[in-house]
């Protein structure tokens, strides 16, 4: 069983939802990321999504675009991101790490090389935002061969038939994009998300995470009431942006937000779920 | 007319290129677009409406002009110019925006968005949006907004909202990213008019079909006026829509050679250019797999060309396929060579070409000399040069 599957099984048994922070690797500089990952785990993160910086992040809002630009100013590349995961793994053998990014840097490295080196570094899952079901079989086959979980997005525009096909190819968990828009957008309709998650439960047994637009403890707690994971990205990355040049303050601000989310989420028992 | 191949396949692939590389949210709207397009492309009423607009609004057919004096000066092949510069709004771009706007209207979309580099596609989009009474938002890199103030004002006069894009390199590629972000946010009421033969399926095929009117006309005109097909076609390639539009109806004519001319900037060796087919490698950007300008980490790198319309790090996926298959030869022309061709055509034919088209002219000149007397070279004069007067004047130190 993969680290992701193990983690979700344990959470399910405990009746808890996963808190999943996203940060862009190398933002604001390459030395910040590994200590940040440990700090997030200490604050209650169950799984970490690590963004691979890309020059043209089409699905991301302004906050994560700026994070990519800060990381790329240090020429942070995919190999360095894998090295960060390997360093994180030296002290944390349990917390799953999912790489989230765009296809082109992976294309350049080569699917087989990437899958092999990602597995060796201790990566657990891979989400390539711009690689839909129809185009990715070669990459996913390489991930399969190295025991990595392919993670997929489902959107409000994804119909049941397609969701079923995506779920059949996915492993680990499914990531439901809670709104039509880019990361960090503002118009989260929790009632609609809840309804859709309940529909999706009938199509798949995979854990269902929700992200895009979760800003604070209250949103996270609402999401935890019906989903298996709450993903928070832009709200954390914004803390980095607000404390540029002050690493301790940035770490503390991120820790505070995650602790508040964890606390609010655990105060609610999960209402639905198998 | 024989078709040498039936590409793309049903999922938009030209061999290994093309496809649909977008986030999950856009899959359904792209399916909706592909369905509407396949329903309407052969619909007689839609075709009649499009043909009427092309005739009476755009001003088609555009002439095929034998540039006798220029041919004589060059001293080789006869040089023929397909006069897309005479279209309404001054370039080939409008062939596509008229078509996509009709499609948007049929699909019940009330809001149009577009990306633009130099502003030509933005102007052509704002123009058709004004005519159909559709809301129009044009994304343009902040750097381009500064460089192309007149086109920005033109779009605003036409009622479009022009949004400067401050992210990344603040140029065309970033405008495209931002248009995609807008679309993903407003998929229900918004139609995204992509300006070139790139992007996710069905855009490359759809834009090609709207632009293929150039080649269909040129082929018939050539047969009528010269009594034979040309020996070679030449067109500039940024995203590649004017080139595909000219080339496509000739693909089955094996004796017609084809040359796509990229923006060579300060020369391929300098690294400062916009020539992904000549000096890039395959990758994935903006919804399709194609040749890209990228670094060793797979990050997209800044491009340079004197011509804003060629200043793009990718290229339409069908060009990538035509390059690999060897059917079309892709070459690059430097800023200086293009500028010389701009002046030469202006002075000896009284036709001021766009700097984009000047790249095709510069290569056609070399080719005409190589092929020699008794041959025919057909060049797509994709746009007029009025928009570039400030650029040319500034290079010569003249304030206008």
Short mmCIF file of N, CA, C and O in Angstrom, two decimals, chain B residues 223-311:
data_model
loop_
_atom_site.label_atom_id
_atom_site.label_comp_id
_atom_site.label_asym_id
_atom_site.label_seq_id
_atom_site.Cartn_x
_atom_site.Cartn_y
_atom_site.Cartn_z
N UNK B 223 -3.87 29.84 -61.05
CA UNK B 223 -4.20 29.09 -62.26
C UNK B 223 -4.82 30.01 -63.31
O UNK B 223 -4.51 29.91 -64.50
N UNK B 224 -5.65 30.93 -62.86
CA UNK B 224 -6.32 31.82 -63.79
C UNK B 224 -5.35 32.87 -64.36
O UNK B 224 -5.32 33.10 -65.56
N UNK B 225 -4.53 33.46 -63.49
CA UNK B 225 -3.69 34.56 -63.94
C UNK B 225 -2.38 34.10 -64.57
O UNK B 225 -1.87 34.76 -65.48
N UNK B 226 -1.81 33.00 -64.09
CA UNK B 226 -0.51 32.56 -64.61
C UNK B 226 -0.66 31.29 -65.45
O UNK B 226 0.27 30.90 -66.15
N UNK B 227 -1.80 30.65 -65.32
CA UNK B 227 -2.00 29.41 -66.06
C UNK B 227 -1.23 28.24 -65.48
O UNK B 227 -1.12 27.18 -66.11
N UNK B 228 -0.68 28.39 -64.32
CA UNK B 228 0.07 27.31 -63.70
C UNK B 228 0.13 27.53 -62.19
O UNK B 228 -0.14 28.63 -61.71
N UNK B 229 0.49 26.48 -61.49
CA UNK B 229 0.68 26.63 -60.04
C UNK B 229 2.07 27.24 -59.78
O UNK B 229 2.97 27.09 -60.61
N UNK B 230 2.23 27.89 -58.64
CA UNK B 230 3.55 28.46 -58.33
C UNK B 230 4.56 27.34 -58.04
O UNK B 230 4.18 26.23 -57.67
N UNK B 231 5.84 27.67 -58.19
CA UNK B 231 6.88 26.71 -57.84
C UNK B 231 7.08 26.66 -56.33
O UNK B 231 7.51 25.64 -55.80
N UNK B 232 6.80 27.79 -55.69
CA UNK B 232 7.01 27.82 -54.24
C UNK B 232 6.06 28.81 -53.59
O UNK B 232 5.68 29.83 -54.19
N UNK B 233 5.69 28.49 -52.34
CA UNK B 233 4.91 29.38 -51.50
C UNK B 233 5.80 29.84 -50.35
O UNK B 233 6.61 29.05 -49.84
N UNK B 234 5.63 31.09 -49.94
CA UNK B 234 6.39 31.60 -48.81
C UNK B 234 5.45 32.36 -47.88
O UNK B 234 4.66 33.20 -48.34
N UNK B 235 5.53 32.07 -46.59
CA UNK B 235 4.72 32.79 -45.61
C UNK B 235 5.48 32.88 -44.30
O UNK B 235 6.28 32.00 -43.97
N UNK B 236 5.23 33.95 -43.56
CA UNK B 236 5.87 34.06 -42.24
C UNK B 236 5.13 33.19 -41.23
O UNK B 236 3.95 32.89 -41.40
N UNK B 237 5.86 32.80 -40.18
CA UNK B 237 5.29 31.92 -39.16
C UNK B 237 5.59 32.47 -37.76
O UNK B 237 6.75 32.53 -37.35
N UNK B 238 4.52 32.91 -37.09
CA UNK B 238 4.63 33.22 -35.66
C UNK B 238 3.94 32.05 -34.97
O UNK B 238 4.54 31.03 -34.68
N UNK B 239 2.63 32.17 -34.78
CA UNK B 239 1.82 31.01 -34.42
C UNK B 239 1.58 30.17 -35.67
O UNK B 239 1.47 28.96 -35.62
N UNK B 240 1.48 30.87 -36.80
CA UNK B 240 1.44 30.18 -38.09
C UNK B 240 0.11 30.15 -38.81
O UNK B 240 -0.07 29.34 -39.72
N UNK B 241 -0.82 31.06 -38.48
CA UNK B 241 -2.14 30.93 -39.11
C UNK B 241 -2.17 31.39 -40.56
O UNK B 241 -2.85 30.79 -41.38
N UNK B 242 -1.42 32.45 -40.88
CA UNK B 242 -1.46 32.86 -42.30
C UNK B 242 -0.75 31.84 -43.17
O UNK B 242 -1.14 31.60 -44.32
N UNK B 243 0.30 31.22 -42.62
CA UNK B 243 1.05 30.22 -43.37
C UNK B 243 0.21 28.97 -43.61
O UNK B 243 0.12 28.47 -44.74
N UNK B 244 -0.42 28.46 -42.55
CA UNK B 244 -1.28 27.29 -42.73
C UNK B 244 -2.40 27.61 -43.70
O UNK B 244 -2.76 26.79 -44.57
N UNK B 245 -2.96 28.81 -43.57
CA UNK B 245 -4.06 29.20 -44.45
C UNK B 245 -3.66 29.18 -45.91
O UNK B 245 -4.42 28.74 -46.78
N UNK B 246 -2.44 29.61 -46.19
CA UNK B 246 -1.94 29.57 -47.57
C UNK B 246 -1.56 28.15 -47.98
O UNK B 246 -1.91 27.68 -49.06
N UNK B 247 -0.82 27.47 -47.12
CA UNK B 247 -0.24 26.17 -47.50
C UNK B 247 -1.29 25.08 -47.68
O UNK B 247 -1.18 24.24 -48.57
N UNK B 248 -2.26 25.05 -46.80
CA UNK B 248 -3.09 23.86 -46.68
C UNK B 248 -3.74 23.41 -47.99
O UNK B 248 -3.66 22.24 -48.34
N UNK B 249 -4.37 24.32 -48.74
CA UNK B 249 -5.00 23.88 -49.99
C UNK B 249 -3.99 23.43 -51.06
O UNK B 249 -4.39 22.87 -52.08
N UNK B 250 -2.70 23.65 -50.85
CA UNK B 250 -1.67 23.23 -51.81
C UNK B 250 -0.95 21.94 -51.38
O UNK B 250 -0.04 21.49 -52.06
N UNK B 251 -1.31 21.40 -50.21
CA UNK B 251 -0.52 20.28 -49.68
C UNK B 251 -0.49 19.09 -50.64
O UNK B 251 0.50 18.36 -50.69
N UNK B 252 -1.57 18.92 -51.39
CA UNK B 252 -1.60 17.80 -52.33
C UNK B 252 -0.85 18.07 -53.62
O UNK B 252 -0.66 17.17 -54.44
N UNK B 253 -0.41 19.29 -53.83
CA UNK B 253 0.32 19.64 -55.06
C UNK B 253 1.81 19.41 -54.84
O UNK B 253 2.54 20.29 -54.38
N UNK B 254 2.25 18.22 -55.18
CA UNK B 254 3.60 17.81 -54.79
C UNK B 254 4.71 18.69 -55.37
O UNK B 254 5.80 18.77 -54.79
N UNK B 255 4.44 19.33 -56.51
CA UNK B 255 5.49 20.14 -57.12
C UNK B 255 5.58 21.54 -56.55
O UNK B 255 6.46 22.32 -56.95
N UNK B 256 4.68 21.88 -55.65
CA UNK B 256 4.74 23.21 -55.03
C UNK B 256 5.54 23.12 -53.73
O UNK B 256 5.11 22.48 -52.76
N UNK B 257 6.70 23.75 -53.71
CA UNK B 257 7.52 23.78 -52.49
C UNK B 257 6.95 24.82 -51.54
O UNK B 257 6.31 25.78 -51.97
N UNK B 258 7.17 24.62 -50.25
CA UNK B 258 6.63 25.55 -49.26
C UNK B 258 7.70 25.93 -48.25
O UNK B 258 8.44 25.07 -47.77
N UNK B 259 7.71 27.21 -47.93
CA UNK B 259 8.69 27.73 -46.98
C UNK B 259 7.99 28.55 -45.91
O UNK B 259 7.29 29.52 -46.23
N UNK B 260 8.18 28.18 -44.65
CA UNK B 260 7.68 28.97 -43.53
C UNK B 260 8.84 29.75 -42.94
O UNK B 260 9.91 29.19 -42.69
N UNK B 261 8.63 31.04 -42.73
CA UNK B 261 9.74 31.91 -42.33
C UNK B 261 9.53 32.41 -40.90
O UNK B 261 8.56 33.12 -40.62
N UNK B 262 10.42 32.02 -40.01
CA UNK B 262 10.32 32.43 -38.61
C UNK B 262 11.10 33.71 -38.35
O UNK B 262 11.96 34.12 -39.13
N UNK B 263 10.81 34.31 -37.21
CA UNK B 263 11.50 35.52 -36.81
C UNK B 263 12.89 35.19 -36.29
O UNK B 263 13.04 34.65 -35.20
N UNK B 264 13.90 35.52 -37.08
CA UNK B 264 15.27 35.18 -36.71
C UNK B 264 15.92 36.19 -35.77
O UNK B 264 17.05 35.99 -35.33
N UNK B 265 15.20 37.28 -35.47
CA UNK B 265 15.71 38.26 -34.51
C UNK B 265 17.11 38.73 -34.85
O UNK B 265 17.38 39.16 -35.97
N UNK B 266 18.01 38.59 -33.89
CA UNK B 266 19.39 39.03 -34.11
C UNK B 266 20.25 37.89 -34.66
O UNK B 266 21.48 37.95 -34.63
N UNK B 267 19.60 36.85 -35.14
CA UNK B 267 20.32 35.69 -35.69
C UNK B 267 20.16 34.49 -34.78
O UNK B 267 20.16 34.64 -33.56
N UNK B 268 20.05 33.29 -35.37
CA UNK B 268 19.82 32.10 -34.56
C UNK B 268 20.96 31.87 -33.57
O UNK B 268 20.75 31.43 -32.45
N UNK B 269 22.18 32.20 -33.99
CA UNK B 269 23.33 31.97 -33.12
C UNK B 269 23.31 32.86 -31.88
O UNK B 269 23.87 32.52 -30.84
N UNK B 270 22.64 34.01 -32.00
CA UNK B 270 22.60 34.96 -30.87
C UNK B 270 21.72 34.47 -29.72
O UNK B 270 21.83 34.94 -28.59
N UNK B 271 20.81 33.54 -30.03
CA UNK B 271 19.84 33.12 -29.01
C UNK B 271 18.69 34.08 -28.88
O UNK B 271 17.67 33.76 -28.29
N UNK B 272 18.83 35.29 -29.43
CA UNK B 272 17.74 36.28 -29.36
C UNK B 272 16.93 36.21 -30.65
O UNK B 272 17.22 36.91 -31.62
N UNK B 273 15.93 35.33 -30.64
CA UNK B 273 15.11 35.14 -31.83
C UNK B 273 13.76 34.58 -31.42
O UNK B 273 13.48 34.42 -30.22
N UNK B 274 12.93 34.28 -32.41
CA UNK B 274 11.61 33.71 -32.14
C UNK B 274 11.38 32.59 -33.16
O UNK B 274 10.42 32.60 -33.91
N UNK B 275 12.30 31.63 -33.16
CA UNK B 275 12.30 30.59 -34.19
C UNK B 275 12.27 29.18 -33.58
O UNK B 275 13.24 28.43 -33.69
N UNK B 276 11.15 28.80 -32.95
CA UNK B 276 11.11 27.47 -32.32
C UNK B 276 11.27 26.32 -33.30
O UNK B 276 11.86 25.29 -32.93
N UNK B 277 10.79 26.47 -34.53
CA UNK B 277 10.92 25.35 -35.49
C UNK B 277 12.36 25.20 -35.94
O UNK B 277 12.84 24.09 -36.15
N UNK B 278 13.07 26.32 -36.09
CA UNK B 278 14.46 26.27 -36.55
C UNK B 278 15.42 25.93 -35.41
O UNK B 278 16.44 25.28 -35.63
N UNK B 279 15.10 26.37 -34.19
CA UNK B 279 16.10 26.27 -33.13
C UNK B 279 15.53 25.80 -31.79
O UNK B 279 16.21 25.85 -30.78
N UNK B 280 14.27 25.36 -31.76
CA UNK B 280 13.69 24.89 -30.51
C UNK B 280 13.57 23.38 -30.49
O UNK B 280 14.21 22.69 -31.27
N UNK B 281 12.75 22.86 -29.57
CA UNK B 281 12.52 21.42 -29.53
C UNK B 281 11.10 21.16 -29.01
O UNK B 281 10.49 22.05 -28.41
N UNK B 282 10.59 19.96 -29.22
CA UNK B 282 9.20 19.69 -28.84
C UNK B 282 8.96 19.75 -27.34
O UNK B 282 9.83 19.36 -26.55
N UNK B 283 7.80 20.25 -26.98
CA UNK B 283 7.38 20.33 -25.58
C UNK B 283 5.89 20.62 -25.53
O UNK B 283 5.21 20.56 -26.55
N UNK B 284 5.40 20.93 -24.34
CA UNK B 284 3.97 21.18 -24.17
C UNK B 284 3.74 22.56 -23.57
O UNK B 284 4.29 22.88 -22.51
N UNK B 285 2.97 23.37 -24.26
CA UNK B 285 2.61 24.71 -23.77
C UNK B 285 1.29 25.12 -24.40
O UNK B 285 1.02 24.80 -25.56
N UNK B 286 0.51 25.88 -23.63
CA UNK B 286 -0.73 26.47 -24.16
C UNK B 286 -1.65 25.44 -24.82
O UNK B 286 -2.23 25.70 -25.87
N UNK B 287 -1.72 24.28 -24.21
CA UNK B 287 -2.73 23.32 -24.64
C UNK B 287 -2.33 22.37 -25.74
O UNK B 287 -3.12 21.53 -26.14
N UNK B 288 -1.13 22.49 -26.26
CA UNK B 288 -0.71 21.58 -27.34
C UNK B 288 0.77 21.21 -27.24
O UNK B 288 1.57 21.91 -26.64
N UNK B 289 1.09 20.04 -27.85
CA UNK B 289 2.50 19.66 -27.96
C UNK B 289 3.00 20.17 -29.30
O UNK B 289 2.37 19.97 -30.34
N UNK B 290 4.13 20.86 -29.25
CA UNK B 290 4.68 21.48 -30.45
C UNK B 290 6.13 21.87 -30.20
O UNK B 290 6.67 21.63 -29.12
N UNK B 291 6.78 22.46 -31.18
CA UNK B 291 8.14 22.99 -30.95
C UNK B 291 8.06 24.25 -30.11
O UNK B 291 7.18 25.10 -30.31
N UNK B 292 8.98 24.36 -29.16
CA UNK B 292 9.00 25.48 -28.22
C UNK B 292 10.40 26.05 -28.06
O UNK B 292 11.39 25.35 -28.28
N UNK B 293 10.42 27.29 -27.60
CA UNK B 293 11.68 27.88 -27.14
C UNK B 293 11.70 27.66 -25.63
O UNK B 293 10.90 28.27 -24.91
N UNK B 294 12.57 26.79 -25.17
CA UNK B 294 12.60 26.47 -23.74
C UNK B 294 14.04 26.28 -23.31
O UNK B 294 14.93 26.05 -24.13
N UNK B 295 14.25 26.37 -21.97
CA UNK B 295 15.60 26.13 -21.48
C UNK B 295 15.76 24.65 -21.10
O UNK B 295 14.85 23.85 -21.30
N UNK B 296 16.91 24.31 -20.54
CA UNK B 296 17.20 22.89 -20.27
C UNK B 296 16.30 22.33 -19.16
O UNK B 296 16.21 21.12 -18.99
N UNK B 297 15.63 23.22 -18.42
CA UNK B 297 14.72 22.77 -17.36
C UNK B 297 13.26 22.68 -17.83
O UNK B 297 12.38 22.34 -17.04
N UNK B 298 13.02 23.04 -19.09
CA UNK B 298 11.64 23.01 -19.57
C UNK B 298 10.87 24.28 -19.27
O UNK B 298 9.64 24.30 -19.39
N UNK B 299 11.56 25.33 -18.86
CA UNK B 299 10.91 26.63 -18.69
C UNK B 299 10.92 27.35 -20.03
O UNK B 299 11.88 27.26 -20.79
N UNK B 300 9.82 28.06 -20.30
CA UNK B 300 9.72 28.78 -21.57
C UNK B 300 10.58 30.04 -21.50
O UNK B 300 10.58 30.75 -20.49
N UNK B 301 11.34 30.28 -22.54
CA UNK B 301 12.29 31.41 -22.49
C UNK B 301 11.79 32.59 -23.32
O UNK B 301 11.00 32.42 -24.24
N UNK B 302 12.23 33.78 -22.97
CA UNK B 302 11.79 34.98 -23.70
C UNK B 302 12.26 34.92 -25.15
O UNK B 302 13.34 34.41 -25.45
N UNK B 303 11.43 35.45 -26.04
CA UNK B 303 11.77 35.48 -27.45
C UNK B 303 12.07 36.91 -27.86
O UNK B 303 11.74 37.86 -27.15
N UNK B 304 12.67 37.03 -29.03
CA UNK B 304 12.88 38.37 -29.57
C UNK B 304 12.65 38.39 -31.07
O UNK B 304 13.17 37.56 -31.80
N UNK B 305 11.84 39.33 -31.50
CA UNK B 305 11.73 39.62 -32.92
C UNK B 305 11.35 41.08 -33.07
O UNK B 305 10.63 41.63 -32.24
N UNK B 306 11.80 41.69 -34.15
CA UNK B 306 11.42 43.07 -34.44
C UNK B 306 9.91 43.14 -34.66
O UNK B 306 9.28 44.18 -34.46
N UNK B 307 9.34 42.01 -35.05
CA UNK B 307 7.92 41.95 -35.34
C UNK B 307 7.16 41.34 -34.17
O UNK B 307 7.37 40.18 -33.83
N UNK B 308 6.29 42.13 -33.55
CA UNK B 308 5.57 41.66 -32.37
C UNK B 308 4.71 40.45 -32.70
O UNK B 308 4.50 39.58 -31.86
N UNK B 309 4.23 40.35 -33.94
CA UNK B 309 3.37 39.24 -34.32
C UNK B 309 4.10 37.91 -34.43
O UNK B 309 3.48 36.86 -34.49
N UNK B 310 5.42 37.94 -34.52
CA UNK B 310 6.20 36.70 -34.57
C UNK B 310 6.84 36.38 -33.23
O UNK B 310 7.47 35.34 -33.07
N UNK B 311 6.65 37.27 -32.25
CA UNK B 311 7.37 37.19 -30.98
C UNK B 311 6.66 36.22 -30.04
O UNK B 311 6.05 36.62 -29.06
#
